[in-house]
């Protein structure tokens, strides 16, 4: 630590300097109070000073008084060196602002102790300042990424809006939500999730202007303040952000992919206060998610009504389970060799008290975003197993029931227990339950998926890969997975008789799946031509409106009893 010695007597000055150097201090030496004040006022000046009371130009007492009245920098600890030993004189020195004193002729041991005391005070003060700064930073900064948090974001947006009101500039607010981050966090762990968020934060920071603000609002949500923008700049900024996110992220030797959905609102057209701009950007972000994610969307006034509707749907959906408003419909499958019905797929509907029967696309995406998909999927599992067991107990031919498993549930550690519980409660044999999972969900963490699916297969349930062909995996990846069925996505079936590419893709899927001893189910079959074409490819089963629309459990019984007219007609032709 550096110590300033201010002493006009050259002998005393040299003795003090030699003594402090011997004790390991760095020493600055001056001859009068004016020089002492100049030295202490420097930004890099000493913070501990030994001042002789009696000095020319400005005495030590005056230096202490000035420091306590005018010093705006770090605290300076002062020790008066004085021949005055009377109590009143010493109190006068302390009242003037001195922290301590040493009486001349000084005792080296006493001086050393008082210097140590001063150093401890300064060290403690530095720690206190550091702690206060840490608390201040924690109050306005996200501890994981170091980005501004919600509080600092709101403050900056408020200031930007005040400036824009005076200048007439446009301001844009962008709201970014990472797509399917919860799946990564749940399947790979919070440590990987945290590293991913930090990497994302760095990429986002590198793709905005220095004058813009990037903040983490919490979880996987980030917000931007783009000041003084043209009509085009928010779109350019959103495109740049999405491009930055598209690059793979390597964490612990694992290559991860993430995307984001962005909503944009602009001052003053989309709102004149912070709350409205953020709310409208959030509404636009949800529209981007609804349109397939990995996209941006500008706010429009019609989104206000949509946002209100979304809030109402989520609120109603939370109560739907309690009020038993959710129901299952079932779509039958058909074996193309035998014409029998080997199983049905359970499809959820919401019997809304005001809006009537709602289809999954109107509420399942929101259930995914809010986490409600987990209890909903658990309910579907239990209800589907119970219904299938009821059909069997009524004497109908035994068939399997297919249940779609949410990606969030797939990567949850207790999925096996959840399935086991549904089977136990219903009394249904495991071989009559078919779990349908999308290839995209599986490939988000294929290693864990292999473990989970293997455990499920050991219970006796069958596994289907749903919507195959629309993700980024290949049939080669399926060799590792303990699955039974591949379901060709309806988008390839729709034009299978008129589009050579779709026909080729379907043929390739059937051939390669059969080479791995997997059965193939074609979804979305609506015409006899499609059925006959798929039969020519040796596709195993079909599902679609040509066989049956999704119907209630009661109507399934009717179809099982009476048969399906289009199917009966085809069977007669085929015979």
Coordinates of C-alpha atoms in Angstrom, one line a residue:
X1 CA 0.0 0.0 0.0
X2 CA 1.2 3.5 -0.8
X3 CA 1.5 6.0 2.0
X4 CA 1.9 9.8 1.7
X5 CA 4.3 11.5 4.2
X6 CA 3.9 15.2 4.5
X7 CA 6.6 16.7 6.8
X8 CA 8.5 19.9 6.4
X9 CA 11.3 18.9 8.7
X10 CA 13.9 17.1 6.5
X11 CA 15.3 14.9 9.3
X12 CA 11.9 13.7 10.4
X13 CA 10.9 13.2 6.8
X14 CA 13.9 11.0 6.1
X15 CA 13.3 8.9 9.3
X16 CA 9.7 8.4 8.5
X17 CA 10.4 7.4 4.9
X18 CA 13.1 4.9 5.9
X19 CA 10.9 3.4 8.6
X20 CA 7.8 2.9 6.3
X21 CA 10.0 1.5 3.5
X22 CA 11.4 -1.0 6.0
X23 CA 7.8 -2.1 6.8
X24 CA 7.1 -2.7 3.1
X25 CA 5.0 0.3 2.3
X26 CA 5.4 2.3 -0.9
X27 CA 6.1 5.9 0.1
X28 CA 5.4 9.3 -1.5
X29 CA 7.0 12.3 0.2
X30 CA 6.1 16.0 0.1
X31 CA 7.2 19.0 2.1
X32 CA 4.0 21.0 2.8
X33 CA 0.2 20.8 3.0
X34 CA -0.4 22.2 -0.5
X35 CA 1.7 19.5 -2.1
X36 CA 0.0 16.9 0.1
X37 CA -3.4 18.0 -1.1
X38 CA -2.4 17.9 -4.7
X39 CA -0.9 14.4 -4.3
X40 CA -4.0 13.1 -2.6
X41 CA -6.4 14.5 -5.1
X42 CA -4.7 12.6 -8.0
X43 CA -6.8 9.7 -9.3
X44 CA -3.9 7.3 -8.6
X45 CA -2.8 9.1 -5.4
X46 CA -2.2 7.4 -2.0
X47 CA -5.2 6.6 0.2
X48 CA -3.3 6.6 3.5
X49 CA -1.5 9.8 4.6
X50 CA 0.7 10.8 7.6
X51 CA 0.4 14.6 7.9
X52 CA 2.5 16.8 10.1
X53 CA 0.2 19.2 11.9
X54 CA 2.4 22.2 11.5
X55 CA 3.6 22.8 7.9
X56 CA 4.0 25.9 5.7
X57 CA 1.5 27.0 3.1
X58 CA -1.2 24.7 4.5
X59 CA -1.0 22.7 7.7
X60 CA -2.1 19.1 8.3
X61 CA -5.3 20.2 10.1
X62 CA -6.4 22.3 7.1
X63 CA -5.7 19.4 4.7
X64 CA -7.9 17.1 6.8
X65 CA -10.7 19.7 6.9
X66 CA -10.5 20.2 3.1
X67 CA -10.6 16.5 2.4
X68 CA -13.7 15.9 4.6
X69 CA -15.6 18.8 3.0
X70 CA -14.6 18.6 -0.7
X71 CA -13.2 15.1 -1.5
X72 CA -15.5 13.3 -3.9
X73 CA -13.2 10.4 -4.7
X74 CA -12.2 7.3 -2.6
X75 CA -11.9 7.8 1.1
X76 CA -8.5 8.9 2.3
X77 CA -7.4 7.8 5.8
X78 CA -5.3 10.5 7.6
X79 CA -3.0 10.3 10.6
X80 CA -1.9 13.6 12.2
X81 CA 1.7 13.7 13.4
X82 CA 1.8 16.3 16.2
X83 CA 3.8 17.5 19.2
X84 CA 0.5 18.7 20.7
X85 CA -0.4 16.2 23.4
X86 CA -3.1 18.1 25.2
X87 CA -6.6 16.4 25.1
X88 CA -8.3 19.5 23.6
X89 CA -5.7 19.7 20.8
X90 CA -6.1 16.1 19.9
X91 CA -9.9 16.4 19.9
X92 CA -9.6 19.5 17.7
X93 CA -7.6 17.4 15.2
X94 CA -10.1 14.6 15.2
X95 CA -13.0 17.0 14.8
X96 CA -11.3 18.6 11.8
X97 CA -11.5 15.2 10.1
X98 CA -8.3 13.3 11.0
X99 CA -8.8 9.6 11.6
X100 CA -6.0 9.1 14.0
X101 CA -2.9 10.8 15.5
X102 CA 0.7 10.0 16.6
X103 CA 2.5 12.2 19.1
X104 CA 6.0 13.4 18.4
X105 CA 8.6 12.2 18.9
X106 CA 6.8 9.1 17.5
X107 CA 7.2 5.6 18.8
X108 CA 7.8 3.3 15.8
X109 CA 5.6 0.5 17.3
X110 CA 2.7 2.9 17.9
X111 CA 3.0 4.3 14.3
X112 CA 3.1 0.8 12.8
X113 CA -0.1 -0.2 14.7
X114 CA -1.9 2.9 13.6
X115 CA -0.9 2.4 10.0
X116 CA -2.2 -1.1 10.2
X117 CA -5.5 0.1 11.6
X118 CA -5.8 2.6 8.7
X119 CA -5.0 -0.1 6.2
X120 CA -7.7 -2.4 7.7
X121 CA -10.2 0.4 7.5
X122 CA -9.4 1.1 3.8
X123 CA -9.5 -2.6 3.0
X124 CA -12.9 -3.0 4.7
X125 CA -14.2 0.0 2.9
X126 CA -13.0 -1.4 -0.5
X127 CA -14.8 -4.7 0.3
X128 CA -17.9 -2.8 1.2
X129 CA -17.8 -0.8 -2.0
X130 CA -17.2 -4.0 -4.0
X131 CA -20.2 -5.7 -2.2
X132 CA -22.4 -2.7 -2.9
X133 CA -21.4 -2.7 -6.5
X134 CA -22.1 -6.4 -6.7
X135 CA -25.5 -6.0 -5.2
X136 CA -26.2 -3.1 -7.6
X137 CA -25.1 -5.2 -10.6
X138 CA -27.2 -8.2 -9.4
X139 CA -30.2 -5.9 -9.2
X140 CA -29.9 -4.8 -12.8
X141 CA -27.9 -7.6 -14.5
X142 CA -28.8 -11.2 -15.3
X143 CA -26.3 -13.3 -13.2
X144 CA -25.9 -16.0 -15.9
X145 CA -25.3 -14.0 -19.0
X146 CA -24.3 -10.6 -17.6
X147 CA -26.9 -9.0 -19.8
X148 CA -29.3 -6.3 -18.5
X149 CA -32.2 -7.9 -16.7
X150 CA -35.9 -6.9 -16.9
X151 CA -35.4 -4.0 -14.5
X152 CA -32.6 -2.4 -16.4
X153 CA -34.3 -3.1 -19.7
X154 CA -37.5 -1.3 -18.5
X155 CA -35.4 1.7 -17.4
X156 CA -33.5 2.0 -20.7
X157 CA -36.7 1.6 -22.7
X158 CA -38.3 4.4 -20.6
X159 CA -35.4 6.7 -21.3
X160 CA -35.3 5.8 -25.0
X161 CA -39.0 6.6 -25.3
X162 CA -38.5 9.9 -23.7
X163 CA -35.7 10.7 -26.1
X164 CA -37.8 9.5 -29.1
X165 CA -40.7 11.7 -28.0
X166 CA -38.5 14.8 -28.2
X167 CA -36.6 13.8 -31.4
X168 CA -39.4 12.1 -33.3
X169 CA -37.3 9.0 -33.9
X170 CA -38.7 5.5 -34.3
X171 CA -37.8 2.8 -31.7
X172 CA -38.2 -0.9 -32.2
X173 CA -38.7 -3.6 -29.5
X174 CA -37.9 -7.2 -30.4
X175 CA -39.0 -10.1 -28.3
X176 CA -37.1 -13.3 -28.9
X177 CA -38.1 -16.7 -27.5
X178 CA -35.9 -19.7 -28.1
X179 CA -37.7 -22.6 -29.8
X180 CA -37.9 -25.9 -27.8
X181 CA -35.3 -24.8 -25.3
X182 CA -37.2 -26.6 -22.5
X183 CA -36.6 -29.9 -24.3
X184 CA -32.8 -29.3 -24.3
X185 CA -32.9 -28.2 -20.7
X186 CA -34.9 -31.2 -19.6
X187 CA -33.1 -33.8 -21.6
X188 CA -29.4 -32.7 -21.3
X189 CA -29.6 -31.0 -17.9
X190 CA -29.5 -27.4 -16.6
X191 CA -25.7 -27.1 -16.9
X192 CA -25.9 -27.6 -20.7
X193 CA -28.9 -25.4 -20.8
X194 CA -27.0 -22.6 -19.0
X195 CA -24.0 -22.9 -21.3
X196 CA -26.4 -22.8 -24.3
X197 CA -28.0 -19.6 -23.0
X198 CA -24.6 -17.9 -22.4
X199 CA -23.5 -18.8 -26.0
X200 CA -26.8 -17.5 -27.4
X201 CA -26.3 -14.3 -25.4
X202 CA -22.8 -13.8 -26.9
X203 CA -24.1 -14.4 -30.4
X204 CA -27.0 -12.0 -30.0
X205 CA -24.7 -9.3 -28.5
X206 CA -22.4 -9.6 -31.5
X207 CA -25.2 -9.0 -34.0
X208 CA -26.6 -5.7 -32.7
X209 CA -25.3 -2.2 -32.8
X210 CA -23.4 -0.8 -29.8
X211 CA -26.2 1.7 -29.2
X212 CA -28.9 -1.0 -29.0
X213 CA -29.8 -2.9 -25.8
X214 CA -30.1 -6.6 -25.4
X215 CA -31.6 -8.0 -22.2
X216 CA -32.5 -11.4 -20.8
X217 CA -36.0 -11.3 -19.4
X218 CA -35.8 -14.7 -17.8
X219 CA -35.7 -18.3 -18.9
X220 CA -35.2 -18.5 -22.7
X221 CA -36.6 -15.0 -23.4
X222 CA -34.5 -12.1 -24.7
X223 CA -35.6 -8.6 -25.6
X224 CA -33.9 -5.9 -27.7
X225 CA -34.3 -2.1 -27.8
X226 CA -33.3 -0.8 -31.3
X227 CA -33.1 3.0 -31.2
X228 CA -33.5 5.5 -34.1
X229 CA -34.5 2.9 -36.6
X230 CA -35.7 3.1 -40.2
X231 CA -38.6 1.1 -41.4
X232 CA -36.3 -1.7 -42.7
X233 CA -33.8 -2.0 -39.8
X234 CA -35.9 -4.1 -37.4
X235 CA -36.4 -6.7 -40.2
X236 CA -32.7 -6.7 -41.0
X237 CA -31.8 -7.1 -37.3
X238 CA -34.3 -10.0 -36.9
X239 CA -32.9 -11.8 -39.9
X240 CA -29.3 -11.3 -38.7
X241 CA -30.3 -12.7 -35.3
X242 CA -32.0 -15.8 -36.7
X243 CA -29.0 -16.4 -39.0
X244 CA -26.6 -16.2 -36.0
X245 CA -28.8 -18.7 -34.1
X246 CA -28.9 -21.2 -37.0
X247 CA -25.2 -22.0 -36.6
X248 CA -24.6 -25.2 -34.5
X249 CA -23.5 -24.8 -30.9
X250 CA -20.9 -27.2 -29.5
X251 CA -21.3 -27.9 -25.7
X252 CA -19.4 -30.7 -24.0
X253 CA -18.5 -32.2 -27.4
X254 CA -22.2 -32.3 -28.4
X255 CA -23.5 -30.5 -31.4
X256 CA -26.7 -28.7 -30.6
X257 CA -29.1 -26.7 -32.8
X258 CA -31.4 -23.9 -31.6
X259 CA -33.7 -21.5 -33.3
X260 CA -35.8 -18.6 -32.2
X261 CA -39.1 -16.9 -32.8
X262 CA -39.1 -13.1 -32.9
X263 CA -41.9 -10.5 -32.5
X264 CA -41.3 -6.8 -33.4
X265 CA -43.2 -3.7 -32.4
X266 CA -42.3 -0.2 -33.4
X267 CA -42.8 3.2 -31.6
X268 CA -45.0 5.2 -32.1
X269 CA -47.2 3.1 -34.5
X270 CA -47.5 0.0 -32.3
X271 CA -47.5 1.8 -28.9
X272 CA -46.3 4.9 -27.1
X273 CA -45.4 3.3 -23.7
X274 CA -43.0 0.6 -22.6
X275 CA -45.7 -1.9 -21.4
X276 CA -47.7 -1.7 -24.7
X277 CA -44.6 -2.1 -26.9
X278 CA -43.4 -5.1 -25.0
X279 CA -46.8 -6.7 -24.9
X280 CA -47.3 -6.2 -28.6
X281 CA -43.9 -7.6 -29.5
X282 CA -44.7 -10.6 -27.4
X283 CA -48.0 -11.1 -29.3
X284 CA -46.1 -10.8 -32.6
X285 CA -43.6 -13.4 -31.3
X286 CA -46.4 -15.9 -30.7
X287 CA -47.7 -15.4 -34.2
X288 CA -44.1 -16.3 -35.4
X289 CA -44.3 -19.5 -33.4
X290 CA -47.8 -20.3 -34.8
X291 CA -46.4 -20.0 -38.3
X292 CA -43.7 -22.6 -37.8
X293 CA -41.1 -21.0 -35.5
X294 CA -37.6 -19.9 -36.5
X295 CA -39.2 -16.8 -37.9
X296 CA -40.0 -13.1 -37.1
X297 CA -43.3 -11.3 -37.3
X298 CA -44.2 -7.6 -37.2
X299 CA -47.0 -6.6 -34.9
X300 CA -50.3 -5.8 -36.5
X301 CA -53.4 -4.5 -34.7
X302 CA -55.3 -7.8 -35.2
X303 CA -52.8 -9.5 -32.9
X304 CA -54.4 -7.7 -30.0
X305 CA -57.5 -9.7 -30.3
X306 CA -55.4 -12.8 -30.8
X307 CA -53.4 -12.1 -27.7
X308 CA -56.5 -11.8 -25.6
X309 CA -57.9 -15.0 -27.1
X310 CA -54.6 -16.7 -26.3
X311 CA -54.8 -15.7 -22.7
X312 CA -58.4 -16.9 -22.5
X313 CA -57.5 -20.2 -24.1
X314 CA -54.6 -20.8 -21.7
X315 CA -56.8 -19.9 -18.7
X316 CA -59.6 -22.1 -19.9
X317 CA -57.2 -25.0 -20.7
X318 CA -55.9 -24.9 -17.1
X319 CA -59.5 -25.6 -16.0
X320 CA -60.4 -28.0 -18.8
X321 CA -58.8 -31.0 -17.1
X322 CA -60.6 -30.3 -13.8
X323 CA -63.9 -29.8 -15.5
X324 CA -63.5 -32.9 -17.7
X325 CA -63.9 -30.8 -20.9
X326 CA -61.2 -32.8 -22.8
X327 CA -62.4 -35.7 -24.9
X328 CA -60.8 -38.3 -27.1
X329 CA -61.7 -39.2 -30.7
X330 CA -60.2 -42.2 -32.5
X331 CA -59.1 -42.7 -36.0
X332 CA -58.9 -46.3 -37.2
X333 CA -56.0 -47.9 -39.1
X334 CA -56.3 -50.7 -41.7
X335 CA -54.0 -53.5 -42.6
X336 CA -53.6 -53.6 -46.4
X337 CA -53.1 -57.3 -46.5
X338 CA -56.0 -58.5 -44.4
X339 CA -58.4 -55.5 -44.3
X340 CA -58.7 -55.8 -40.5
X341 CA -58.4 -52.9 -38.0
X342 CA -55.2 -53.5 -36.0
X343 CA -55.5 -50.3 -34.0
X344 CA -56.7 -46.7 -33.6
X345 CA -55.0 -43.4 -32.9
X346 CA -56.3 -41.4 -29.9
X347 CA -56.7 -37.7 -30.9
X348 CA -57.6 -35.1 -28.3
X349 CA -60.4 -32.6 -28.6
X350 CA -61.6 -29.9 -26.3
X351 CA -65.3 -29.6 -25.7
X352 CA -65.2 -25.9 -24.9
X353 CA -68.3 -24.6 -23.0
X354 CA -68.6 -21.6 -25.3
X355 CA -66.8 -22.3 -28.5
X356 CA -67.8 -25.9 -29.0
X357 CA -65.5 -28.6 -30.1
X358 CA -62.0 -27.4 -30.6
X359 CA -59.3 -29.2 -32.6
X360 CA -55.7 -29.7 -31.3
X361 CA -54.1 -27.0 -33.5
X362 CA -56.2 -24.3 -31.6
X363 CA -54.8 -25.2 -28.2
X364 CA -51.9 -27.8 -28.3
X365 CA -49.2 -25.3 -29.4
X366 CA -50.2 -23.1 -26.4
X367 CA -50.1 -26.2 -24.2
X368 CA -46.6 -26.9 -25.4
X369 CA -45.5 -23.3 -24.7
X370 CA -47.0 -23.2 -21.2
X371 CA -46.0 -26.7 -20.0
X372 CA -49.7 -27.8 -19.8
X373 CA -48.9 -30.4 -22.4
X374 CA -47.4 -32.6 -19.7
X375 CA -50.6 -33.1 -17.6
X376 CA -52.7 -33.2 -20.8
X377 CA -50.5 -36.0 -22.2
X378 CA -50.7 -37.9 -19.0
X379 CA -54.5 -37.6 -19.1
X380 CA -54.6 -38.8 -22.7
X381 CA -52.5 -41.9 -21.8
X382 CA -54.8 -42.9 -19.0
X383 CA -58.1 -42.2 -20.9
X384 CA -56.9 -44.0 -24.0
X385 CA -55.8 -47.1 -22.1
X386 CA -59.0 -47.2 -20.1
X387 CA -61.1 -46.9 -23.3
X388 CA -59.2 -49.7 -25.1
X389 CA -59.6 -52.0 -22.1
X390 CA -63.4 -51.2 -22.1
X391 CA -63.7 -52.2 -25.8
X392 CA -61.9 -55.4 -25.0
X393 CA -64.0 -56.2 -22.0
X394 CA -67.1 -55.6 -24.3
X395 CA -65.9 -58.5 -26.5
X396 CA -64.5 -56.6 -29.5
X397 CA -61.4 -57.7 -31.3
X398 CA -58.3 -56.7 -29.4
X399 CA -56.4 -53.8 -31.1
X400 CA -53.8 -51.3 -30.0
X401 CA -54.4 -47.7 -29.3
X402 CA -51.9 -45.1 -30.3
X403 CA -51.1 -42.1 -28.1
X404 CA -48.9 -39.1 -29.2
X405 CA -46.2 -38.4 -26.7
X406 CA -45.1 -34.7 -26.3
X407 CA -41.4 -34.0 -26.8
X408 CA -41.4 -32.5 -23.3
X409 CA -42.7 -35.8 -21.8
X410 CA -40.3 -37.9 -23.9
X411 CA -37.3 -36.3 -22.3
X412 CA -38.8 -36.3 -18.8
X413 CA -37.2 -38.9 -16.5
X414 CA -40.5 -40.3 -15.3
X415 CA -42.1 -41.1 -18.7
X416 CA -41.7 -44.8 -18.1
X417 CA -43.4 -44.6 -14.7
X418 CA -46.2 -42.5 -16.2
X419 CA -46.9 -45.1 -19.0
X420 CA -46.6 -47.9 -16.4
X421 CA -49.1 -46.2 -14.2
X422 CA -51.6 -45.7 -17.0
X423 CA -51.4 -49.4 -17.9
X424 CA -51.8 -50.5 -14.3
X425 CA -54.8 -48.3 -13.6
X426 CA -56.6 -49.4 -16.7
X427 CA -55.6 -53.1 -16.6
X428 CA -54.6 -52.9 -20.3
X429 CA -51.9 -55.2 -21.5
X430 CA -48.8 -53.3 -22.6
X431 CA -48.8 -54.8 -26.1
X432 CA -52.1 -53.0 -26.8
X433 CA -50.5 -49.5 -26.3
X434 CA -48.6 -47.8 -29.1
X435 CA -46.6 -44.7 -28.3
X436 CA -46.2 -42.2 -31.2
X437 CA -43.2 -39.9 -31.2
X438 CA -42.0 -37.5 -33.8
X439 CA -38.5 -38.0 -35.3
X440 CA -37.6 -34.4 -34.5
X441 CA -38.3 -35.0 -30.8
X442 CA -36.2 -38.1 -30.7
X443 CA -33.3 -36.6 -32.5
X444 CA -33.1 -33.7 -30.1
X445 CA -31.3 -36.2 -27.7
X446 CA -31.0 -39.5 -29.5
X447 CA -28.8 -41.1 -26.8
X448 CA -31.4 -40.5 -24.0
X449 CA -34.2 -41.5 -26.4
X450 CA -32.6 -44.9 -27.0
X451 CA -32.5 -45.5 -23.2
X452 CA -36.1 -44.3 -22.6
X453 CA -37.5 -46.2 -25.6
X454 CA -35.6 -49.4 -24.6
X455 CA -37.2 -49.2 -21.2
X456 CA -40.6 -48.7 -22.7
X457 CA -40.1 -51.6 -25.1
X458 CA -39.1 -53.9 -22.3
X459 CA -42.5 -53.2 -20.8
X460 CA -44.1 -54.6 -24.0
X461 CA -45.5 -51.4 -25.6
X462 CA -44.9 -50.7 -29.3
X463 CA -43.3 -47.5 -30.6
X464 CA -44.1 -45.6 -33.8
X465 CA -42.1 -42.7 -35.4
X466 CA -44.8 -40.2 -36.4
X467 CA -44.7 -37.8 -39.3
X468 CA -41.6 -39.4 -40.7
X469 CA -39.9 -37.6 -43.5
X470 CA -40.5 -34.0 -42.3
X471 CA -37.6 -33.8 -39.8
X472 CA -33.8 -33.9 -40.2
X473 CA -33.1 -37.5 -39.4
X474 CA -32.7 -40.4 -41.8
X475 CA -33.8 -44.0 -41.7
X476 CA -30.2 -44.9 -41.0
X477 CA -30.6 -43.1 -37.6
X478 CA -33.6 -45.4 -36.8
X479 CA -31.3 -48.5 -36.7
X480 CA -30.4 -47.5 -33.1
X481 CA -33.9 -47.0 -32.0
X482 CA -36.1 -49.9 -30.6
X483 CA -39.2 -49.0 -32.7
X484 CA -41.9 -51.0 -34.5
X485 CA -43.6 -48.6 -36.9
X486 CA -42.7 -45.8 -39.3
X487 CA -45.6 -43.5 -40.2
X488 CA -45.2 -41.7 -43.6
X489 CA -46.3 -38.1 -43.2
X490 CA -49.5 -37.2 -45.0
X491 CA -47.6 -34.4 -46.9
X492 CA -46.0 -37.2 -49.0
X493 CA -49.3 -39.2 -49.4
X494 CA -51.4 -36.2 -50.6
X495 CA -50.0 -36.2 -54.1
X496 CA -48.5 -39.6 -54.2
X497 CA -50.3 -40.6 -57.4
X498 CA -49.5 -37.4 -59.2
X499 CA -46.1 -36.2 -57.9
X500 CA -43.1 -38.4 -58.9
X501 CA -41.0 -37.0 -56.0
X502 CA -43.5 -37.9 -53.4
X503 CA -44.0 -41.3 -54.8
X504 CA -40.3 -41.9 -54.9
X505 CA -39.9 -40.8 -51.3
X506 CA -42.8 -43.0 -50.1
X507 CA -41.3 -46.0 -52.0
X508 CA -37.9 -45.4 -50.5
X509 CA -39.3 -45.2 -47.0
X510 CA -41.2 -48.4 -47.4
X511 CA -38.3 -50.3 -48.8
X512 CA -35.7 -49.1 -46.3
X513 CA -38.1 -49.6 -43.3
X514 CA -38.8 -53.2 -44.4
X515 CA -35.1 -53.8 -44.7
X516 CA -35.0 -53.0 -41.0
X517 CA -38.0 -55.2 -40.2
X518 CA -40.2 -52.1 -39.4
X519 CA -43.8 -51.9 -40.4
X520 CA -45.0 -48.8 -42.4
X521 CA -48.2 -46.9 -41.9
X522 CA -49.2 -44.2 -44.4
X523 CA -51.1 -41.3 -43.0
X524 CA -53.7 -39.1 -44.7
X525 CA -55.1 -41.6 -47.2
X526 CA -58.2 -40.1 -48.6
X527 CA -58.8 -41.8 -52.0
X528 CA -58.9 -45.3 -53.5
X529 CA -56.1 -44.4 -55.9
X530 CA -53.8 -43.5 -53.0
X531 CA -54.8 -46.7 -51.2
X532 CA -54.0 -48.9 -54.3
X533 CA -50.7 -47.1 -54.9
X534 CA -49.6 -47.7 -51.4
X535 CA -50.7 -51.4 -51.6
X536 CA -48.5 -51.7 -54.7
X537 CA -45.6 -50.4 -52.7
X538 CA -46.3 -53.1 -50.1
X539 CA -47.1 -50.6 -47.4
X540 CA -48.4 -52.4 -44.4
X541 CA -51.1 -50.2 -43.0
X542 CA -53.0 -47.0 -43.9
X543 CA -54.8 -44.3 -41.9
X544 CA -56.9 -41.5 -43.1
X545 CA -60.4 -40.3 -44.1
X546 CA -60.8 -43.1 -46.6
X547 CA -60.9 -45.5 -43.8
X548 CA -62.4 -43.3 -41.1
X549 CA -62.5 -39.8 -39.8
X550 CA -61.6 -39.4 -36.1
X551 CA -64.8 -40.4 -34.3
X552 CA -66.0 -40.7 -30.7
X553 CA -65.5 -44.0 -28.8
X554 CA -69.2 -44.7 -29.3
X555 CA -68.9 -44.3 -33.1
X556 CA -65.8 -46.6 -33.1
X557 CA -68.1 -49.3 -31.7
X558 CA -70.5 -48.6 -34.6
X559 CA -67.8 -48.9 -37.2
X560 CA -66.5 -52.1 -35.7
X561 CA -70.0 -53.6 -35.8
X562 CA -71.3 -52.3 -39.1
X563 CA -68.1 -51.8 -41.1
X564 CA -66.9 -48.9 -43.2
X565 CA -68.7 -48.4 -46.6
X566 CA -65.7 -47.2 -48.6
X567 CA -63.5 -49.9 -47.1
X568 CA -66.1 -52.6 -47.7
X569 CA -66.4 -51.4 -51.3
X570 CA -62.6 -51.5 -51.8
X571 CA -62.4 -55.0 -50.2
X572 CA -65.1 -56.2 -52.7
X573 CA -63.1 -54.8 -55.6
X574 CA -59.8 -56.2 -54.4
X575 CA -61.4 -59.6 -53.9

